[in-house]
Amino acid sequence: MLYNTLKREKQVFVPQDPARVTLYACGPTVYNYAHIGNARPAVIFDLLFRLLQQRYAQVIYARNITDVDDKINTAAAEQKVPIEVISKRFSDAYHADMAALGVGLPSVEPRATDHIPNMIRMIERLLESDHAYEVDGHVLFAVESYADYGLLSGRDMQEMIAGARVEVAEFKRHPGDFVLWKPSIPPQPGWDSPWGWGRPGWHLECSVMCEEHLGETVDIHGGGQDLVFPHHENEIAQSVCSHGGNVFAHYWMHNGFVTVNKRKMSKSLGNTLVVHELLKHTPGEVLRYLLLSAHYRQPLDWSDEALVRVRRTIDRIYGVLRDASSKHGPVSAADSPSDEFMETLLDDLNTPQALAELNNEARRLANAENQEVAKQSAGKVLAAGALMGLFQCDPQAWLAGDTEGVDETLIQQLIDERAVARENRNFTRADEIRDQLLGMGIVLEDVADGCRWRRADADRV
RNA sequence: GGCCAGGUGGCAGAGUGGUUAUGCUGCGGCCUGCAAAGCCGUCUACGCCGGUUCGAUUCCGACCCUGGCCUCCA
């Protein structure tokens, strides 16, 4: 069951071919570090990919890297380095950041620059069928040649012209026409083409890479909500028109925005949160949980309070897992999560409710009175976590936190000294030691078989 | 102006025509030498006004408000 932007309703997902399910998600343009808004679709479609793989024998998930774009050219010019340096640096960073968020690699990760000949062929087909025209070294797509243009975004071209706020380039036949190919001037990147030396327009790479790696028609195509128009609308136009009218994608999924303190994240507001930076202070798992804590189609508000909240929730669950294994022996993931969990996740990726189910199971685990119940509950928690990319760390290691800069020997000495003091019922001294450690950011927990310590929340978020 | 979302308890955030979401916080309790951790309990939730209904937060209509897109953007 998936919400389809095209139909504006939830639909039962029926693949064209259950033996080969295809998913395409718009990946990053590599001109800068990924911000948390880029991470949201990466995490969501990673989860969708995991779910599909559970249900279908073969799932091909393509997530592209756009490595030819004017923003890359600008970044290269500013930093006075070749564009390849920029695209290499930030695609590497993207991989590292996404890996930290538990995002696996897609089946294929095509790059725009590896598909220039195919792009040229697609443009030629569009020219031949009069869906495109050439002017001064530019090739433009003629939106009037495609009757269904605007269907995905629910737009009427006439109305859009009336409300247009942007000056239209002289050479366009219709204000909505968009560039398929444009001339380049060094140091801009360029390739030889029938229309001179130049480079592809934005939208084209996704159409071509879908065609190349997944086929003319894909099952699911996804991306951020802001891509609905014009990016995906234009992709549809190009693909349908160059494929003799064949459907481009059956299901369209779009994720909502990440806002920061209720405001849309944007460069102009200076409130973009870069994953690379967030990871310096926050484990990727916390970021992932937070990204999954709201439904993917809803806006997600990012704040320090939210980060703290998620941190505490995760700590509690790891704590329950740790206590369970020390009380009932080692636990491992069950074959599958609970039915409730799967059901809700399969209902248009209802991750908040799925996490609620996971929390319910964790509570059952904490309340488990015997080993059998405990192992069963722990198995469900771990299986659910595995599917969502959460709770795969060793609980003890997670709770100990980052021990860098912590003098473990000194802590142990103090704990031993405190144990002696407690033995002698010298609680004044014992509490003194506990306060001293707290001052160092260390919290003590007395348990049946001794005393364990962890870093205080404040130092770990 | 056009199009599209959404307004839920202190906060975050699901969901449902009649029954506990879940998490975080606060408060009370169990446990503890005291704590911490964990557990239990708890805090008169569904923007406003009509309508349908035995019954609406949930369906229908009007209204108010918020956000997004229409230009590069996940």
Coordinates of C-alpha atoms (C1' of nucleotides) in Angstrom, one line a residue:
Chain A
M1 CA 0.0 0.0 0.0
L2 CA 1.6 3.2 -1.2
Y3 CA 0.5 6.8 -1.6
N4 CA 0.8 7.7 -5.2
T5 CA 1.3 11.4 -5.9
L6 CA 0.0 10.9 -9.4
K7 CA -3.4 9.7 -8.2
R8 CA -3.4 11.5 -4.9
E9 CA -4.4 8.5 -3.0
K10 CA -3.1 5.3 -1.4
Q11 CA -3.0 2.4 -3.7
V12 CA -2.2 -1.3 -3.4
F13 CA 1.3 -1.7 -4.9
V14 CA 1.2 -4.1 -7.8
P15 CA 4.6 -4.4 -9.7
Q16 CA 4.6 -4.9 -13.4
D17 CA 6.7 -7.9 -12.9
P18 CA 7.0 -9.4 -9.4
A19 CA 10.2 -11.1 -10.4
R20 CA 11.8 -7.8 -11.2
V21 CA 10.7 -4.8 -9.2
T22 CA 12.2 -1.4 -10.1
L23 CA 12.7 1.6 -7.9
Y24 CA 14.3 4.9 -8.8
A25 CA 15.1 7.7 -6.4
C26 CA 16.6 11.0 -7.3
G27 CA 20.0 11.2 -5.6
P28 CA 22.2 14.1 -4.9
T29 CA 23.8 16.7 -7.0
V30 CA 27.3 16.5 -5.7
Y31 CA 28.4 20.1 -5.2
N32 CA 28.4 20.3 -1.4
Y33 CA 28.0 18.2 1.7
A34 CA 24.6 16.6 2.0
H35 CA 22.2 18.3 4.4
I36 CA 19.7 16.6 6.6
G37 CA 17.0 17.3 3.9
N38 CA 19.0 15.3 1.4
A39 CA 19.3 12.5 4.0
R40 CA 15.5 12.1 4.5
P41 CA 14.7 10.6 1.1
A42 CA 17.9 8.6 1.2
V43 CA 16.7 7.0 4.5
I44 CA 13.1 6.6 3.4
F45 CA 13.9 4.9 0.1
D46 CA 16.5 2.8 1.8
L47 CA 13.8 1.5 4.0
L48 CA 11.4 1.0 1.1
F49 CA 14.1 -0.9 -0.7
R50 CA 14.6 -3.2 2.4
L51 CA 10.8 -3.8 2.5
L52 CA 10.5 -4.6 -1.2
Q53 CA 13.5 -7.0 -0.9
Q54 CA 11.6 -8.9 1.8
R55 CA 8.6 -9.4 -0.5
Y56 CA 10.1 -9.7 -4.0
A57 CA 12.8 -12.0 -5.3
Q58 CA 14.6 -9.3 -7.2
V59 CA 14.4 -5.5 -6.6
I60 CA 16.5 -3.1 -8.6
Y61 CA 17.0 0.2 -6.9
A62 CA 18.7 2.9 -8.8
R63 CA 19.8 6.1 -7.0
N64 CA 21.7 8.4 -9.3
I65 CA 24.5 10.9 -8.7
T66 CA 24.2 14.0 -10.7
D67 CA 27.7 15.1 -11.5
V68 CA 27.2 17.6 -14.2
D69 CA 25.3 20.7 -13.1
D70 CA 25.9 24.4 -13.0
K71 CA 26.1 24.4 -9.2
I72 CA 29.1 22.1 -9.5
N73 CA 30.7 24.4 -12.0
T74 CA 30.1 27.4 -9.7
A75 CA 31.7 25.5 -6.7
A76 CA 34.6 24.5 -8.9
A77 CA 35.2 28.1 -10.0
E78 CA 35.0 29.4 -6.5
Q79 CA 37.4 26.9 -5.2
K80 CA 39.6 27.1 -8.3
V81 CA 39.7 23.3 -8.8
P82 CA 38.5 21.1 -11.7
I83 CA 34.9 20.1 -11.5
E84 CA 35.9 16.4 -11.1
V85 CA 37.5 17.3 -7.8
I86 CA 34.3 18.8 -6.5
S87 CA 32.1 15.9 -7.7
K88 CA 34.5 13.3 -6.4
R89 CA 34.9 15.0 -3.0
F90 CA 31.2 15.3 -2.4
S91 CA 30.1 12.0 -3.8
D92 CA 32.6 10.4 -1.4
A93 CA 31.3 12.5 1.4
Y94 CA 27.8 11.5 0.5
H95 CA 28.6 7.9 0.7
A96 CA 30.3 8.2 4.0
D97 CA 27.5 10.3 5.5
M98 CA 24.8 8.0 4.3
A99 CA 26.6 4.9 5.5
A100 CA 26.7 6.5 9.0
L101 CA 22.9 6.9 8.8
G102 CA 22.6 3.2 8.0
V103 CA 21.7 3.8 4.4
G104 CA 22.9 0.9 2.3
L105 CA 24.0 1.2 -1.3
P106 CA 21.4 1.0 -4.0
S107 CA 21.6 -1.8 -6.6
V108 CA 23.0 0.7 -9.1
E109 CA 24.3 4.2 -8.7
P110 CA 24.5 5.7 -12.1
R111 CA 26.3 8.9 -12.8
A112 CA 25.1 11.5 -15.3
T113 CA 28.5 11.9 -17.0
D114 CA 28.6 8.2 -17.9
H115 CA 25.3 8.6 -19.8
I116 CA 26.0 11.5 -22.2
P117 CA 25.7 9.4 -25.4
N118 CA 22.3 8.0 -24.2
M119 CA 21.2 11.5 -23.5
I120 CA 22.1 12.7 -26.9
R121 CA 20.2 9.7 -28.4
M122 CA 17.1 10.6 -26.3
I123 CA 17.3 14.2 -27.5
E124 CA 17.6 13.0 -31.1
R125 CA 14.5 10.9 -30.7
L126 CA 12.6 13.8 -29.3
L127 CA 13.7 16.0 -32.2
E128 CA 12.6 13.4 -34.7
S129 CA 9.2 13.1 -33.2
D130 CA 8.8 16.9 -33.0
H131 CA 8.7 17.0 -29.2
A132 CA 11.8 19.2 -29.2
Y133 CA 13.4 21.9 -31.3
E134 CA 16.8 23.4 -31.7
V135 CA 17.6 27.1 -31.4
D136 CA 21.1 28.6 -31.3
G137 CA 22.8 25.5 -30.1
H138 CA 20.1 24.9 -27.5
V139 CA 17.6 22.1 -27.7
L140 CA 14.3 22.6 -25.9
F141 CA 11.5 20.4 -25.1
A142 CA 8.2 21.6 -26.4
V143 CA 5.7 21.2 -23.6
E144 CA 2.7 21.8 -25.9
S145 CA 3.6 18.7 -27.8
Y146 CA 2.7 16.6 -24.7
A147 CA -0.9 16.7 -23.9
D148 CA -0.6 15.3 -20.4
Y149 CA 2.0 17.8 -19.3
G150 CA 1.2 18.9 -15.8
L151 CA -0.7 15.8 -14.7
L152 CA 1.7 14.9 -11.9
S153 CA 1.8 18.3 -10.3
G154 CA -1.8 19.2 -11.1
R155 CA -0.8 22.3 -13.0
D156 CA -2.4 24.0 -15.9
M157 CA 0.1 25.5 -18.3
Q158 CA -2.2 28.5 -19.1
E159 CA -2.5 29.4 -15.5
M160 CA 1.1 29.1 -14.9
I161 CA 1.9 31.5 -17.6
A162 CA -0.6 34.0 -16.1
G163 CA 1.1 33.7 -12.7
A164 CA 4.7 33.6 -14.0
R165 CA 7.2 35.6 -12.0
V166 CA 10.2 34.8 -14.1
E167 CA 11.3 36.3 -17.4
V168 CA 11.1 33.9 -20.2
A169 CA 14.1 33.4 -22.5
E170 CA 13.4 34.9 -25.9
F171 CA 14.0 31.8 -27.8
K172 CA 11.4 29.6 -26.1
R173 CA 8.3 28.9 -28.1
H174 CA 6.4 28.3 -24.9
P175 CA 7.3 29.7 -21.5
G176 CA 7.2 26.2 -20.0
D177 CA 9.7 24.7 -22.5
F178 CA 12.8 23.5 -20.8
V179 CA 16.4 22.9 -21.9
L180 CA 17.5 19.5 -23.0
W181 CA 20.9 20.6 -24.3
K182 CA 22.8 23.9 -24.0
P183 CA 26.1 25.2 -25.3
S184 CA 29.2 25.2 -23.0
I185 CA 32.0 27.7 -22.8
P186 CA 35.3 26.6 -21.1
P187 CA 35.8 25.9 -18.3
Q188 CA 32.3 24.6 -18.3
P189 CA 32.2 20.9 -18.9
G190 CA 31.1 19.9 -22.4
W191 CA 30.7 17.1 -24.9
D192 CA 30.4 17.0 -28.6
S193 CA 26.9 16.7 -30.0
P194 CA 25.0 17.2 -33.2
W195 CA 24.2 20.7 -31.8
G196 CA 27.7 21.7 -31.0
W197 CA 29.8 21.4 -27.9
G198 CA 27.6 21.6 -24.9
R199 CA 26.1 19.9 -21.9
P200 CA 22.7 18.4 -20.9
G201 CA 20.0 20.3 -19.2
W202 CA 18.8 19.3 -15.7
H203 CA 16.0 16.8 -15.9
L204 CA 17.4 14.7 -18.7
E205 CA 19.8 12.5 -16.7
C206 CA 17.1 10.9 -14.6
S207 CA 15.1 9.9 -17.7
V208 CA 18.1 8.4 -19.4
M209 CA 19.4 6.6 -16.4
C210 CA 16.0 5.1 -15.7
E211 CA 15.8 3.9 -19.2
E212 CA 19.3 2.5 -19.2
H213 CA 19.2 0.7 -15.8
L214 CA 15.5 -0.1 -15.1
G215 CA 13.7 0.1 -18.5
E216 CA 11.2 2.4 -20.1
T217 CA 8.7 1.9 -17.4
V218 CA 9.7 1.8 -13.7
D219 CA 7.4 0.7 -10.8
I220 CA 8.2 3.4 -8.3
H221 CA 9.9 6.7 -8.8
G222 CA 10.6 8.9 -5.7
G223 CA 12.2 12.0 -4.5
G224 CA 11.6 15.1 -2.4
Q225 CA 8.3 17.0 -2.7
D226 CA 10.0 19.9 -4.3
L227 CA 10.9 17.8 -7.3
V228 CA 7.3 17.2 -8.3
F229 CA 7.5 20.3 -10.4
P230 CA 9.3 20.9 -12.5
H231 CA 11.8 18.1 -12.3
H232 CA 9.6 15.0 -12.3
E233 CA 7.0 16.6 -14.5
N234 CA 9.7 17.2 -17.1
E235 CA 11.1 13.7 -16.6
I236 CA 7.7 12.3 -17.5
A237 CA 7.4 14.4 -20.5
Q238 CA 10.8 13.4 -21.9
S239 CA 10.5 9.8 -21.1
V240 CA 6.9 9.3 -22.3
C241 CA 7.6 11.2 -25.5
S242 CA 10.8 9.4 -26.3
H243 CA 9.2 6.0 -25.6
G244 CA 6.3 6.2 -27.9
G245 CA 3.9 7.1 -25.1
N246 CA 4.8 4.3 -22.7
V247 CA 4.1 5.0 -19.1
F248 CA 7.2 6.3 -17.3
A249 CA 6.5 5.4 -13.7
H250 CA 3.4 3.8 -12.1
Y251 CA 3.9 5.0 -8.6
W252 CA 5.3 8.4 -7.6
M253 CA 6.4 8.9 -4.0
H254 CA 7.4 12.2 -2.6
N255 CA 8.8 13.0 0.9
G256 CA 8.0 16.1 2.9
F257 CA 10.6 18.7 3.9
V258 CA 12.7 18.9 6.9
T259 CA 12.2 22.2 8.7
V260 CA 14.4 23.7 11.3
N261 CA 12.6 25.3 14.2
K262 CA 9.5 25.3 11.9
R263 CA 11.2 27.1 9.1
K264 CA 12.1 25.6 5.8
M265 CA 15.7 24.8 5.6
S266 CA 17.4 27.0 2.9
K267 CA 20.7 28.5 2.1
S268 CA 19.3 32.0 2.2
L269 CA 18.1 31.6 5.7
G270 CA 21.4 30.1 6.7
N271 CA 19.8 27.3 8.5
T272 CA 21.0 24.3 6.5
L273 CA 22.0 21.4 8.7
V274 CA 24.8 19.4 7.2
V275 CA 24.9 15.7 8.0
H276 CA 28.7 15.7 8.1
E277 CA 28.6 18.3 10.9
L278 CA 25.7 16.7 12.8
L279 CA 27.6 13.4 12.9
K280 CA 30.4 15.0 14.8
H281 CA 28.2 15.3 17.8
T282 CA 25.4 12.8 17.2
P283 CA 25.5 9.1 16.3
G284 CA 24.0 8.4 12.9
E285 CA 21.5 6.1 14.5
V286 CA 19.9 9.0 16.4
L287 CA 19.6 11.0 13.2
R288 CA 18.1 8.0 11.4
Y289 CA 15.5 7.4 14.2
L290 CA 14.6 11.1 14.2
L291 CA 14.2 11.0 10.4
L292 CA 11.9 8.0 10.7
S293 CA 9.9 9.4 13.6
A294 CA 7.5 11.4 11.4
H295 CA 5.6 10.0 8.5
Y296 CA 7.6 10.5 5.3
R297 CA 4.9 12.7 3.6
Q298 CA 4.7 15.0 6.6
P299 CA 7.1 17.8 7.3
L300 CA 9.7 16.9 9.9
D301 CA 10.8 19.6 12.3
W302 CA 14.4 19.4 13.3
S303 CA 15.6 20.8 16.6
D304 CA 18.0 20.2 19.4
E305 CA 15.1 19.2 21.7
A306 CA 14.0 16.5 19.2
L307 CA 17.6 15.2 19.1
V308 CA 17.7 14.9 22.9
R309 CA 14.3 13.3 22.9
V310 CA 15.3 10.6 20.4
R311 CA 18.6 10.1 22.1
R312 CA 16.7 9.3 25.4
T313 CA 14.3 6.9 23.7
I314 CA 17.1 5.0 22.0
D315 CA 19.1 4.9 25.2
R316 CA 16.1 3.5 27.0
I317 CA 15.6 0.7 24.5
Y318 CA 19.2 -0.2 24.5
G319 CA 19.0 -0.2 28.2
V320 CA 16.2 -2.7 28.1
L321 CA 18.1 -4.9 25.7
R322 CA 21.1 -4.8 27.9
D323 CA 19.2 -5.6 31.1
A324 CA 17.4 -8.4 29.2
S325 CA 20.6 -10.1 28.1
S326 CA 22.1 -9.8 31.6
K327 CA 19.0 -11.2 33.2
H328 CA 18.0 -13.8 30.6
G329 CA 21.1 -14.6 28.7
P330 CA 22.1 -13.5 25.2
V331 CA 19.4 -12.5 22.8
S332 CA 19.2 -12.5 19.0
A333 CA 16.9 -11.3 16.3
A334 CA 13.8 -13.3 15.4
D335 CA 13.2 -14.4 11.9
S336 CA 10.7 -11.6 11.5
P337 CA 9.3 -8.7 13.4
S338 CA 5.8 -8.8 14.8
D339 CA 2.8 -8.8 12.5
E340 CA 1.6 -5.5 13.8
F341 CA 5.0 -4.0 13.0
M342 CA 5.1 -5.3 9.4
E343 CA 1.5 -4.4 8.8
T344 CA 1.9 -0.8 9.7
L345 CA 5.2 -0.4 7.9
L346 CA 3.6 -1.8 4.7
D347 CA 0.8 0.7 5.0
D348 CA 2.5 3.5 3.1
L349 CA 5.6 3.3 5.3
N350 CA 4.0 4.3 8.6
T351 CA 7.3 4.6 10.4
P352 CA 5.9 6.5 13.5
Q353 CA 3.4 3.8 14.2
A354 CA 6.0 1.1 13.5
L355 CA 8.3 2.7 16.0
A356 CA 5.4 2.7 18.5
E357 CA 5.0 -1.0 18.0
L358 CA 8.8 -1.4 18.5
N359 CA 8.5 0.6 21.7
N360 CA 5.5 -1.6 22.8
E361 CA 7.6 -4.7 22.3
A362 CA 10.5 -3.2 24.2
R363 CA 8.1 -2.6 27.1
R364 CA 6.9 -6.2 27.0
L365 CA 10.6 -7.2 27.0
A366 CA 11.3 -5.0 30.1
N367 CA 8.3 -6.7 31.8
A368 CA 9.1 -10.2 30.8
E369 CA 9.0 -12.5 33.8
N370 CA 10.7 -15.5 32.3
Q371 CA 13.4 -16.3 29.8
E372 CA 11.1 -17.6 27.1
V373 CA 9.0 -14.5 26.9
A374 CA 12.1 -12.3 27.2
K375 CA 13.9 -14.0 24.3
Q376 CA 10.8 -13.8 22.1
S377 CA 10.3 -10.1 22.8
A378 CA 13.9 -9.3 22.4
G379 CA 13.9 -11.2 19.1
K380 CA 11.0 -9.1 17.8
V381 CA 12.6 -5.9 18.9
L382 CA 15.9 -6.8 17.2
A383 CA 14.2 -8.0 14.0
A384 CA 12.1 -4.8 13.8
G385 CA 15.2 -2.8 14.5
A386 CA 17.2 -4.6 11.8
L387 CA 14.6 -3.9 9.2
M388 CA 14.5 -0.2 10.1
G389 CA 18.3 0.0 10.5
L390 CA 18.2 0.6 14.2
F391 CA 19.4 -1.1 17.4
Q392 CA 22.1 -3.2 15.8
C393 CA 24.8 -2.0 18.2
D394 CA 26.0 -3.9 21.2
P395 CA 23.8 -2.3 24.0
Q396 CA 26.6 -2.1 26.5
A397 CA 28.9 -0.4 24.0
W398 CA 26.1 2.0 22.9
L399 CA 25.4 3.0 26.5
A400 CA 29.0 3.5 27.4
G401 CA 29.1 6.0 24.7
D402 CA 32.1 7.6 23.2
T403 CA 34.8 6.8 25.8
E404 CA 37.4 9.0 24.1
G405 CA 38.8 11.5 26.6
V406 CA 37.5 9.5 29.5
D407 CA 40.0 8.2 32.1
E408 CA 38.5 4.7 32.6
T409 CA 41.2 3.7 35.1
L410 CA 40.5 6.7 37.3
I411 CA 36.7 6.0 37.1
Q412 CA 37.2 2.4 38.1
Q413 CA 39.4 3.5 41.0
L414 CA 36.8 5.9 42.3
I415 CA 34.1 3.2 41.8
D416 CA 36.1 0.7 43.8
E417 CA 36.7 3.3 46.5
R418 CA 33.0 4.1 46.6
A419 CA 32.2 0.4 46.9
V420 CA 34.4 0.1 50.0
A421 CA 32.8 3.2 51.5
R422 CA 29.4 1.7 50.9
E423 CA 30.5 -1.5 52.4
N424 CA 31.4 0.4 55.5
R425 CA 28.1 2.3 55.3
N426 CA 30.0 5.5 54.9
F427 CA 27.4 7.0 52.5
T428 CA 28.7 10.5 52.9
R429 CA 31.9 9.5 51.3
A430 CA 30.2 7.3 48.7
D431 CA 27.9 10.2 47.6
E432 CA 30.9 12.5 47.5
I433 CA 32.5 10.2 45.0
R434 CA 29.4 9.9 43.0
D435 CA 29.1 13.7 42.8
Q436 CA 32.7 13.9 41.8
L437 CA 32.2 11.5 38.9
L438 CA 29.0 13.4 37.9
G439 CA 31.1 16.5 37.7
M440 CA 33.2 14.6 35.2
G441 CA 30.1 13.7 33.2
I442 CA 29.9 10.2 34.5
V443 CA 26.7 8.7 35.9
L444 CA 26.8 5.7 38.1
E445 CA 24.2 2.9 38.2
D446 CA 24.3 0.4 41.0
V447 CA 23.0 -3.0 39.9
A448 CA 22.8 -6.5 41.4
D449 CA 26.3 -7.5 40.3
G450 CA 28.1 -4.3 41.0
C451 CA 28.2 -0.8 39.7
R452 CA 28.3 0.3 36.1
W453 CA 28.9 3.7 34.6
R454 CA 27.9 5.7 31.5
R455 CA 28.4 9.1 30.2
A456 CA 25.7 11.7 31.1
D457 CA 23.2 12.6 28.4
A458 CA 24.4 16.1 28.0
D459 CA 27.8 14.9 26.8
R460 CA 26.4 12.5 24.3
V461 CA 24.0 14.4 22.2
Chain B
rG1 C1' -3.6 34.9 -7.9
rG2 C1' -3.3 29.3 -9.0
rC3 C1' -2.2 24.4 -7.0
rC4 C1' -1.2 21.2 -2.7
rA5 C1' -0.6 19.8 2.4
rG6 C1' -1.9 20.5 7.5
rG7 C1' -4.3 22.3 12.2
rU8 C1' -4.5 16.2 17.9
rG9 C1' -3.0 16.3 25.2
rG10 C1' 3.1 20.6 28.2
rC11 C1' 6.1 19.2 23.6
rA12 C1' 6.9 15.7 19.4
rG13 C1' 3.8 12.6 16.6
rA14 C1' 0.3 8.3 14.8
rG15 C1' -4.6 6.8 14.3
rU16 C1' -9.8 5.9 14.6
rG17 C1' -17.3 6.7 13.6
rG18 C1' -18.3 4.3 19.9
rU19 C1' -12.7 1.0 23.3
rU20 C1' -4.9 2.8 26.2
rA21 C1' -1.3 5.2 20.2
rU22 C1' 3.8 5.8 21.1
rG23 C1' 7.9 8.8 22.7
rC24 C1' 9.9 13.0 25.7
rU25 C1' 8.8 16.1 29.9
rG26 C1' 6.2 17.0 34.7
rC27 C1' 3.8 14.7 39.0
rG28 C1' 2.8 10.2 42.4
rG29 C1' 4.5 5.3 43.5
rC30 C1' 7.6 0.5 43.4
rC31 C1' 12.8 -0.5 43.7
rU32 C1' 17.4 1.8 46.2
rG33 C1' 21.3 3.5 52.2
rC34 C1' 20.1 7.8 49.0
rA35 C1' 20.3 7.9 43.8
rA36 C1' 20.6 6.2 38.8
rA37 C1' 18.4 2.6 35.5
rG38 C1' 13.9 0.0 34.8
rC39 C1' 8.8 -0.6 35.8
rC40 C1' 3.6 1.0 37.3
rG41 C1' 0.1 5.0 37.7
rU42 C1' -1.1 9.9 36.2
rC43 C1' -1.8 14.8 33.8
rU44 C1' -10.4 17.0 31.5
rA45 C1' -6.2 16.0 23.2
rC46 C1' -8.3 16.2 18.8
rG47 C1' -8.8 24.9 15.2
rC48 C1' -14.1 27.4 15.0
rC49 C1' -19.3 26.9 13.4
rG50 C1' -23.2 24.1 11.3
rG51 C1' -25.0 19.2 9.2
rU52 C1' -25.4 13.6 8.8
rU53 C1' -25.6 9.8 12.9
rC54 C1' -28.2 6.4 18.5
rG55 C1' -23.1 8.4 18.8
rA56 C1' -17.9 12.5 15.3
rU57 C1' -11.6 14.2 16.9
rU58 C1' -12.7 10.7 12.9
rC59 C1' -17.9 11.7 7.4
rC60 C1' -20.1 16.3 4.7
rG61 C1' -20.3 21.9 4.2
rA62 C1' -18.8 26.9 5.5
rC63 C1' -15.2 29.7 8.2
rC64 C1' -10.4 30.9 10.6
rC65 C1' -5.2 29.9 10.8
rU66 C1' -0.3 27.7 9.4
rG67 C1' 3.1 25.8 5.9
rG68 C1' 4.8 24.4 1.0
rC69 C1' 5.1 24.7 -4.5
rC70 C1' 4.4 27.9 -8.9
rU71 C1' 12.3 30.2 -9.8
rC72 C1' 17.8 26.4 -8.2
rC73 C1' 16.2 23.1 -4.1
rA74 C1' 15.5 16.6 -1.0

